[in-house]
């Protein structure tokens, strides 16, 4: 599906990004493991190489356009081209009602979760337009489709990612670049599992959220990674500008 493709994964040091990097490398892709935590990125790249895959690690702060440009340049310098990316890096919400949010809390989430995706798309387009195009997947959320309580900044940012994905699909089409969004429900990453074990209040809140997933459980990182791989592959060549829900029915 993605054999020999050069693919960037941001936020690849943990959670969904980590699993996606492993899944793509396991399918034969050359993966650029990008994360703000370079130690974590190097650890993931080492795991991939130890398993027989091909990967290189790079530090990126998606809130800094120069850092994003350097990440893309690193991918091209290392592998000669760029075929696609999973723009996955982001942060969580402050979990407050709108009237209690500070401007800094609003701005931080919107800048990282939305503007960071814009920076990635811009510089990926510049690299990919001269090498035959490719495919990009942006991590949005089921919160990019529906709204939830105490999430004004996160929901706004993720709705923005869905809108940005549609605009990017239009602008990317003449360049041979497809752009889609993945919209996960609540995914049981190691971070979520640790918080579940150590925070009783979080556990109670999570049970209410679980009951709103029609399938009756939370997702696993590999379920998102497999969908991302399909969107990056040549099996989805007639799909662009689409927000793909992988959320156990949460947004129904």
PDB file of C-alpha atoms in Angstrom:
ATOM      1  CA  UNK A   1       0.000   0.000   0.000  1.00  0.00           C
ATOM      2  CA  UNK A   2       2.749   2.486   0.896  1.00  0.00           C
ATOM      3  CA  UNK A   3       5.910   0.548   0.045  1.00  0.00           C
ATOM      4  CA  UNK A   4       8.893   2.825  -0.673  1.00  0.00           C
ATOM      5  CA  UNK A   5       6.875   6.013  -0.098  1.00  0.00           C
ATOM      6  CA  UNK A   6       8.641   8.761   1.868  1.00  0.00           C
ATOM      7  CA  UNK A   7       6.209   9.826   4.582  1.00  0.00           C
ATOM      8  CA  UNK A   8       6.421  12.311   7.460  1.00  0.00           C
ATOM      9  CA  UNK A   9       4.508  11.635  10.682  1.00  0.00           C
ATOM     10  CA  UNK A  10       4.324  14.521  13.164  1.00  0.00           C
ATOM     11  CA  UNK A  11       3.635  13.878  16.820  1.00  0.00           C
ATOM     12  CA  UNK A  12       5.221  10.490  16.198  1.00  0.00           C
ATOM     13  CA  UNK A  13       6.918  10.193  19.569  1.00  0.00           C
ATOM     14  CA  UNK A  14       3.822   8.844  21.301  1.00  0.00           C
ATOM     15  CA  UNK A  15       0.199   7.772  20.942  1.00  0.00           C
ATOM     16  CA  UNK A  16      -1.458   7.685  17.533  1.00  0.00           C
ATOM     17  CA  UNK A  17       1.598   9.115  15.773  1.00  0.00           C
ATOM     18  CA  UNK A  18       3.914   6.484  17.223  1.00  0.00           C
ATOM     19  CA  UNK A  19       1.613   3.673  16.130  1.00  0.00           C
ATOM     20  CA  UNK A  20       1.143   5.210  12.683  1.00  0.00           C
ATOM     21  CA  UNK A  21       4.906   5.454  12.193  1.00  0.00           C
ATOM     22  CA  UNK A  22       5.277   1.763  13.042  1.00  0.00           C
ATOM     23  CA  UNK A  23       2.376   0.707  10.805  1.00  0.00           C
ATOM     24  CA  UNK A  24       3.676   2.699   7.825  1.00  0.00           C
ATOM     25  CA  UNK A  25       7.230   1.436   8.267  1.00  0.00           C
ATOM     26  CA  UNK A  26       5.949  -2.114   8.653  1.00  0.00           C
ATOM     27  CA  UNK A  27       4.296  -1.744   5.255  1.00  0.00           C
ATOM     28  CA  UNK A  28       7.567  -0.653   3.660  1.00  0.00           C
ATOM     29  CA  UNK A  29       7.408   3.144   3.860  1.00  0.00           C
ATOM     30  CA  UNK A  30      10.427   5.304   4.626  1.00  0.00           C
ATOM     31  CA  UNK A  31       9.210   7.193   7.669  1.00  0.00           C
ATOM     32  CA  UNK A  32      10.377  10.558   8.958  1.00  0.00           C
ATOM     33  CA  UNK A  33       9.550  10.383  12.668  1.00  0.00           C
ATOM     34  CA  UNK A  34       8.930  13.981  13.752  1.00  0.00           C
ATOM     35  CA  UNK A  35       8.204  15.139  17.284  1.00  0.00           C
ATOM     36  CA  UNK A  36       8.890  18.090  19.564  1.00  0.00           C
ATOM     37  CA  UNK A  37      10.580  15.561  21.876  1.00  0.00           C
ATOM     38  CA  UNK A  38      13.608  14.513  19.828  1.00  0.00           C
ATOM     39  CA  UNK A  39      14.514  11.775  22.303  1.00  0.00           C
ATOM     40  CA  UNK A  40      11.101  10.174  21.839  1.00  0.00           C
ATOM     41  CA  UNK A  41      11.368  10.522  18.059  1.00  0.00           C
ATOM     42  CA  UNK A  42      14.805   8.900  18.036  1.00  0.00           C
ATOM     43  CA  UNK A  43      13.492   6.068  20.196  1.00  0.00           C
ATOM     44  CA  UNK A  44      10.666   5.350  17.756  1.00  0.00           C
ATOM     45  CA  UNK A  45      13.018   5.521  14.769  1.00  0.00           C
ATOM     46  CA  UNK A  46      15.378   3.086  16.503  1.00  0.00           C
ATOM     47  CA  UNK A  47      12.491   0.678  17.175  1.00  0.00           C
ATOM     48  CA  UNK A  48      11.509   0.812  13.513  1.00  0.00           C
ATOM     49  CA  UNK A  49      15.063   0.146  12.331  1.00  0.00           C
ATOM     50  CA  UNK A  50      15.476  -2.675  14.848  1.00  0.00           C
ATOM     51  CA  UNK A  51      12.356  -4.266  13.348  1.00  0.00           C
ATOM     52  CA  UNK A  52      13.864  -4.065   9.859  1.00  0.00           C
ATOM     53  CA  UNK A  53      12.167  -0.862   8.723  1.00  0.00           C
ATOM     54  CA  UNK A  54      13.553   2.431   7.488  1.00  0.00           C
ATOM     55  CA  UNK A  55      13.161   5.616   9.543  1.00  0.00           C
ATOM     56  CA  UNK A  56      14.880   8.870  10.440  1.00  0.00           C
ATOM     57  CA  UNK A  57      14.081  11.138  13.385  1.00  0.00           C
ATOM     58  CA  UNK A  58      13.784  14.918  13.406  1.00  0.00           C
ATOM     59  CA  UNK A  59      12.688  17.493  15.967  1.00  0.00           C
ATOM     60  CA  UNK A  60       9.752  19.683  14.990  1.00  0.00           C
ATOM     61  CA  UNK A  61       7.715  22.326  16.768  1.00  0.00           C
ATOM     62  CA  UNK A  62       4.643  22.694  14.556  1.00  0.00           C
ATOM     63  CA  UNK A  63       3.878  26.061  16.175  1.00  0.00           C
ATOM     64  CA  UNK A  64       7.073  27.430  14.569  1.00  0.00           C
ATOM     65  CA  UNK A  65       6.987  27.756  10.782  1.00  0.00           C
ATOM     66  CA  UNK A  66      10.782  27.717  10.473  1.00  0.00           C
ATOM     67  CA  UNK A  67      10.896  24.440  12.402  1.00  0.00           C
ATOM     68  CA  UNK A  68       8.283  22.934  10.085  1.00  0.00           C
ATOM     69  CA  UNK A  69      10.198  24.082   7.002  1.00  0.00           C
ATOM     70  CA  UNK A  70      13.354  22.482   8.423  1.00  0.00           C
ATOM     71  CA  UNK A  71      11.488  19.210   9.032  1.00  0.00           C
ATOM     72  CA  UNK A  72      10.346  19.031   5.419  1.00  0.00           C
ATOM     73  CA  UNK A  73      13.829  19.931   4.171  1.00  0.00           C
ATOM     74  CA  UNK A  74      15.258  17.154   6.360  1.00  0.00           C
ATOM     75  CA  UNK A  75      12.894  14.620   4.775  1.00  0.00           C
ATOM     76  CA  UNK A  76      13.869  15.670   1.253  1.00  0.00           C
ATOM     77  CA  UNK A  77      17.583  15.812   2.076  1.00  0.00           C
ATOM     78  CA  UNK A  78      17.447  12.365   3.698  1.00  0.00           C
ATOM     79  CA  UNK A  79      15.343  10.487   1.148  1.00  0.00           C
ATOM     80  CA  UNK A  80      15.404  12.656  -1.980  1.00  0.00           C
ATOM     81  CA  UNK A  81      11.704  13.505  -2.095  1.00  0.00           C
ATOM     82  CA  UNK A  82       8.477  13.641  -0.101  1.00  0.00           C
ATOM     83  CA  UNK A  83       5.449  11.518  -1.030  1.00  0.00           C
ATOM     84  CA  UNK A  84       3.102  12.327   1.830  1.00  0.00           C
ATOM     85  CA  UNK A  85       2.532  13.059   5.484  1.00  0.00           C
ATOM     86  CA  UNK A  86       0.357  12.450   8.506  1.00  0.00           C
ATOM     87  CA  UNK A  87       0.014  15.828  10.222  1.00  0.00           C
ATOM     88  CA  UNK A  88      -0.861  14.503  13.638  1.00  0.00           C
ATOM     89  CA  UNK A  89       0.868  16.718  16.219  1.00  0.00           C
ATOM     90  CA  UNK A  90      -1.471  18.574  18.530  1.00  0.00           C
ATOM     91  CA  UNK A  91      -2.477  19.277  22.105  1.00  0.00           C
ATOM     92  CA  UNK A  92      -5.592  18.701  24.188  1.00  0.00           C
ATOM     93  CA  UNK A  93      -8.168  21.204  25.404  1.00  0.00           C
ATOM     94  CA  UNK A  94      -8.182  23.106  28.686  1.00  0.00           C
ATOM     95  CA  UNK A  95     -11.542  21.464  29.616  1.00  0.00           C
ATOM     96  CA  UNK A  96     -13.263  24.678  30.705  1.00  0.00           C
ATOM     97  CA  UNK A  97     -16.502  26.391  29.698  1.00  0.00           C
ATOM     98  CA  UNK A  98     -16.014  29.123  27.125  1.00  0.00           C
ATOM     99  CA  UNK A  99     -16.500  32.001  29.570  1.00  0.00           C
ATOM    100  CA  UNK A 100     -13.652  30.714  31.768  1.00  0.00           C
ATOM    101  CA  UNK A 101     -11.104  30.326  28.960  1.00  0.00           C
ATOM    102  CA  UNK A 102      -8.211  32.758  28.868  1.00  0.00           C
ATOM    103  CA  UNK A 103      -6.976  34.249  25.627  1.00  0.00           C
ATOM    104  CA  UNK A 104      -3.708  32.360  26.106  1.00  0.00           C
ATOM    105  CA  UNK A 105      -5.511  29.012  26.515  1.00  0.00           C
ATOM    106  CA  UNK A 106      -7.571  29.693  23.408  1.00  0.00           C
ATOM    107  CA  UNK A 107      -4.604  30.883  21.390  1.00  0.00           C
ATOM    108  CA  UNK A 108      -2.279  28.040  22.322  1.00  0.00           C
ATOM    109  CA  UNK A 109      -4.671  25.296  21.217  1.00  0.00           C
ATOM    110  CA  UNK A 110      -5.719  27.063  18.024  1.00  0.00           C
ATOM    111  CA  UNK A 111      -2.133  27.919  17.087  1.00  0.00           C
ATOM    112  CA  UNK A 112      -0.776  24.404  17.584  1.00  0.00           C
ATOM    113  CA  UNK A 113      -3.776  22.352  16.454  1.00  0.00           C
ATOM    114  CA  UNK A 114      -4.818  24.499  13.467  1.00  0.00           C
ATOM    115  CA  UNK A 115      -2.048  26.898  12.470  1.00  0.00           C
ATOM    116  CA  UNK A 116       0.474  24.091  12.942  1.00  0.00           C
ATOM    117  CA  UNK A 117      -1.388  22.034  10.334  1.00  0.00           C
ATOM    118  CA  UNK A 118      -1.355  25.029   7.977  1.00  0.00           C
ATOM    119  CA  UNK A 119       2.423  25.359   8.336  1.00  0.00           C
ATOM    120  CA  UNK A 120       2.846  21.640   7.620  1.00  0.00           C
ATOM    121  CA  UNK A 121       0.577  21.700   4.565  1.00  0.00           C
ATOM    122  CA  UNK A 122       2.269  24.785   3.132  1.00  0.00           C
ATOM    123  CA  UNK A 123       5.781  23.384   3.248  1.00  0.00           C
ATOM    124  CA  UNK A 124       4.729  19.861   2.280  1.00  0.00           C
ATOM    125  CA  UNK A 125       2.998  21.273  -0.806  1.00  0.00           C
ATOM    126  CA  UNK A 126       6.163  23.156  -1.747  1.00  0.00           C
ATOM    127  CA  UNK A 127       8.193  19.942  -1.541  1.00  0.00           C
ATOM    128  CA  UNK A 128       5.638  17.613  -3.123  1.00  0.00           C
ATOM    129  CA  UNK A 129       4.560  19.724  -6.089  1.00  0.00           C
ATOM    130  CA  UNK A 130       7.896  19.154  -7.811  1.00  0.00           C
ATOM    131  CA  UNK A 131       8.009  15.391  -7.241  1.00  0.00           C
ATOM    132  CA  UNK A 132       4.717  14.210  -8.683  1.00  0.00           C
ATOM    133  CA  UNK A 133       2.349  14.964  -5.802  1.00  0.00           C
ATOM    134  CA  UNK A 134       1.152  12.463  -3.225  1.00  0.00           C
ATOM    135  CA  UNK A 135      -1.220  12.311  -0.269  1.00  0.00           C
ATOM    136  CA  UNK A 136      -1.556  14.042   3.100  1.00  0.00           C
ATOM    137  CA  UNK A 137      -3.711  13.162   6.103  1.00  0.00           C
ATOM    138  CA  UNK A 138      -4.474  15.703   8.821  1.00  0.00           C
ATOM    139  CA  UNK A 139      -5.582  14.588  12.271  1.00  0.00           C
ATOM    140  CA  UNK A 140      -8.837  16.355  13.091  1.00  0.00           C
ATOM    141  CA  UNK A 141     -11.255  14.758  15.565  1.00  0.00           C
ATOM    142  CA  UNK A 142     -14.871  13.758  16.006  1.00  0.00           C
ATOM    143  CA  UNK A 143     -14.849  17.206  17.666  1.00  0.00           C
ATOM    144  CA  UNK A 144     -14.238  18.554  14.166  1.00  0.00           C
ATOM    145  CA  UNK A 145     -17.684  17.261  13.208  1.00  0.00           C
ATOM    146  CA  UNK A 146     -19.725  17.813  16.365  1.00  0.00           C
ATOM    147  CA  UNK A 147     -19.420  19.924  19.512  1.00  0.00           C
ATOM    148  CA  UNK A 148     -18.883  18.801  23.088  1.00  0.00           C
ATOM    149  CA  UNK A 149     -19.043  20.543  26.443  1.00  0.00           C
ATOM    150  CA  UNK A 150     -16.055  22.537  27.739  1.00  0.00           C
ATOM    151  CA  UNK A 151     -14.135  22.331  24.473  1.00  0.00           C
ATOM    152  CA  UNK A 152     -14.646  25.635  22.633  1.00  0.00           C
ATOM    153  CA  UNK A 153     -10.996  26.120  21.696  1.00  0.00           C
ATOM    154  CA  UNK A 154     -10.379  22.469  20.740  1.00  0.00           C
ATOM    155  CA  UNK A 155     -13.657  22.048  18.842  1.00  0.00           C
ATOM    156  CA  UNK A 156     -13.058  25.311  16.968  1.00  0.00           C
ATOM    157  CA  UNK A 157      -9.513  24.273  16.056  1.00  0.00           C
ATOM    158  CA  UNK A 158     -10.577  20.825  14.868  1.00  0.00           C
ATOM    159  CA  UNK A 159     -13.493  22.225  12.847  1.00  0.00           C
ATOM    160  CA  UNK A 160     -10.851  24.498  11.361  1.00  0.00           C
ATOM    161  CA  UNK A 161      -8.682  21.509  10.446  1.00  0.00           C
ATOM    162  CA  UNK A 162     -11.624  19.980   8.569  1.00  0.00           C
ATOM    163  CA  UNK A 163     -12.210  23.240   6.688  1.00  0.00           C
ATOM    164  CA  UNK A 164      -8.497  23.666   5.990  1.00  0.00           C
ATOM    165  CA  UNK A 165      -8.359  20.097   4.685  1.00  0.00           C
ATOM    166  CA  UNK A 166     -11.120  20.860   2.176  1.00  0.00           C
ATOM    167  CA  UNK A 167      -9.379  24.032   0.991  1.00  0.00           C
ATOM    168  CA  UNK A 168      -6.055  22.207   0.744  1.00  0.00           C
ATOM    169  CA  UNK A 169      -7.694  19.458  -1.318  1.00  0.00           C
ATOM    170  CA  UNK A 170      -8.892  22.056  -3.833  1.00  0.00           C
ATOM    171  CA  UNK A 171      -5.536  23.835  -4.002  1.00  0.00           C
ATOM    172  CA  UNK A 172      -3.611  20.565  -4.038  1.00  0.00           C
ATOM    173  CA  UNK A 173      -5.526  18.859  -6.838  1.00  0.00           C
ATOM    174  CA  UNK A 174      -3.744  20.664  -9.714  1.00  0.00           C
ATOM    175  CA  UNK A 175      -0.454  19.681  -8.067  1.00  0.00           C
ATOM    176  CA  UNK A 176      -1.396  16.006  -7.819  1.00  0.00           C
ATOM    177  CA  UNK A 177      -1.753  16.216  -4.036  1.00  0.00           C
ATOM    178  CA  UNK A 178      -4.704  14.643  -2.221  1.00  0.00           C
ATOM    179  CA  UNK A 179      -5.572  15.873   1.277  1.00  0.00           C
ATOM    180  CA  UNK A 180      -7.948  14.170   3.704  1.00  0.00           C
ATOM    181  CA  UNK A 181      -8.629  14.343   7.434  1.00  0.00           C
ATOM    182  CA  UNK A 182      -8.942  11.549   9.970  1.00  0.00           C
ATOM    183  CA  UNK A 183     -11.470  12.215  12.749  1.00  0.00           C
ATOM    184  CA  UNK A 184     -10.878   9.881  15.707  1.00  0.00           C
ATOM    185  CA  UNK A 185     -13.170   9.392  18.640  1.00  0.00           C
ATOM    186  CA  UNK A 186     -11.596   8.836  22.032  1.00  0.00           C
ATOM    187  CA  UNK A 187      -8.545   6.624  21.561  1.00  0.00           C
ATOM    188  CA  UNK A 188      -6.941   4.606  24.351  1.00  0.00           C
ATOM    189  CA  UNK A 189      -3.387   5.843  24.023  1.00  0.00           C
ATOM    190  CA  UNK A 190      -0.890   5.040  26.793  1.00  0.00           C
ATOM    191  CA  UNK A 191      -1.366   8.592  28.122  1.00  0.00           C
ATOM    192  CA  UNK A 192      -5.141   8.119  28.372  1.00  0.00           C
ATOM    193  CA  UNK A 193      -4.693   4.744  30.051  1.00  0.00           C
ATOM    194  CA  UNK A 194      -2.289   6.191  32.629  1.00  0.00           C
ATOM    195  CA  UNK A 195      -4.684   9.011  33.453  1.00  0.00           C
ATOM    196  CA  UNK A 196      -7.556   6.541  33.676  1.00  0.00           C
ATOM    197  CA  UNK A 197      -5.669   4.546  36.305  1.00  0.00           C
ATOM    198  CA  UNK A 198      -4.582   7.553  38.368  1.00  0.00           C
ATOM    199  CA  UNK A 199      -7.483  10.034  38.137  1.00  0.00           C
ATOM    200  CA  UNK A 200     -10.859   8.779  39.480  1.00  0.00           C
ATOM    201  CA  UNK A 201     -12.652  11.886  38.204  1.00  0.00           C
ATOM    202  CA  UNK A 202     -11.336  11.281  34.711  1.00  0.00           C
ATOM    203  CA  UNK A 203     -12.512   7.678  34.922  1.00  0.00           C
ATOM    204  CA  UNK A 204     -16.072   8.739  35.773  1.00  0.00           C
ATOM    205  CA  UNK A 205     -16.166  11.320  32.961  1.00  0.00           C
ATOM    206  CA  UNK A 206     -14.748   8.799  30.522  1.00  0.00           C
ATOM    207  CA  UNK A 207     -17.498   6.301  31.251  1.00  0.00           C
ATOM    208  CA  UNK A 208     -20.080   8.850  30.146  1.00  0.00           C
ATOM    209  CA  UNK A 209     -18.138   9.454  26.947  1.00  0.00           C
ATOM    210  CA  UNK A 210     -17.781   5.707  26.324  1.00  0.00           C
ATOM    211  CA  UNK A 211     -21.540   5.284  26.471  1.00  0.00           C
ATOM    212  CA  UNK A 212     -21.899   7.791  23.625  1.00  0.00           C
ATOM    213  CA  UNK A 213     -19.716   5.618  21.375  1.00  0.00           C
ATOM    214  CA  UNK A 214     -22.285   3.447  19.585  1.00  0.00           C
ATOM    215  CA  UNK A 215     -19.830   0.544  19.374  1.00  0.00           C
ATOM    216  CA  UNK A 216     -19.592   0.674  23.172  1.00  0.00           C
ATOM    217  CA  UNK A 217     -15.833   1.028  23.589  1.00  0.00           C
ATOM    218  CA  UNK A 218     -12.973   3.387  22.901  1.00  0.00           C
ATOM    219  CA  UNK A 219     -10.666   3.043  19.927  1.00  0.00           C
ATOM    220  CA  UNK A 220      -7.119   1.725  19.785  1.00  0.00           C
ATOM    221  CA  UNK A 221      -4.263   3.642  18.120  1.00  0.00           C
ATOM    222  CA  UNK A 222      -3.799   0.960  15.457  1.00  0.00           C
ATOM    223  CA  UNK A 223      -7.390   1.426  14.300  1.00  0.00           C
ATOM    224  CA  UNK A 224      -6.520   5.021  13.452  1.00  0.00           C
ATOM    225  CA  UNK A 225      -3.116   4.135  12.007  1.00  0.00           C
ATOM    226  CA  UNK A 226      -4.622   1.572   9.625  1.00  0.00           C
ATOM    227  CA  UNK A 227      -7.103   4.162   8.332  1.00  0.00           C
ATOM    228  CA  UNK A 228      -4.322   6.718   7.888  1.00  0.00           C
ATOM    229  CA  UNK A 229      -2.261   4.212   5.905  1.00  0.00           C
ATOM    230  CA  UNK A 230      -5.201   3.571   3.574  1.00  0.00           C
ATOM    231  CA  UNK A 231      -5.686   7.303   3.009  1.00  0.00           C
ATOM    232  CA  UNK A 232      -1.972   7.680   2.201  1.00  0.00           C
ATOM    233  CA  UNK A 233      -1.969   4.691  -0.129  1.00  0.00           C
ATOM    234  CA  UNK A 234      -2.768   4.250  -3.808  1.00  0.00           C
ATOM    235  CA  UNK A 235      -5.984   2.477  -2.804  1.00  0.00           C
ATOM    236  CA  UNK A 236      -7.673   5.809  -2.024  1.00  0.00           C
ATOM    237  CA  UNK A 237      -6.748   7.771  -5.153  1.00  0.00           C
ATOM    238  CA  UNK A 238     -10.315   9.023  -5.792  1.00  0.00           C
ATOM    239  CA  UNK A 239     -10.680  10.427  -2.271  1.00  0.00           C
ATOM    240  CA  UNK A 240      -9.766  13.981  -1.333  1.00  0.00           C
ATOM    241  CA  UNK A 241     -11.122  16.724   0.904  1.00  0.00           C
ATOM    242  CA  UNK A 242     -12.938  14.209   3.086  1.00  0.00           C
ATOM    243  CA  UNK A 243     -13.153  14.067   6.883  1.00  0.00           C
ATOM    244  CA  UNK A 244     -13.079  10.328   7.670  1.00  0.00           C
ATOM    245  CA  UNK A 245     -14.728   9.490  10.992  1.00  0.00           C
ATOM    246  CA  UNK A 246     -13.117   6.605  12.870  1.00  0.00           C
ATOM    247  CA  UNK A 247     -14.962   7.183  16.113  1.00  0.00           C
ATOM    248  CA  UNK A 248     -17.070   4.164  17.038  1.00  0.00           C
ATOM    249  CA  UNK A 249     -20.200   6.106  16.141  1.00  0.00           C
ATOM    250  CA  UNK A 250     -19.550   8.946  18.609  1.00  0.00           C
ATOM    251  CA  UNK A 251     -20.541  11.672  16.130  1.00  0.00           C
ATOM    252  CA  UNK A 252     -23.831  10.059  15.069  1.00  0.00           C
TER     253      UNK A 252
END
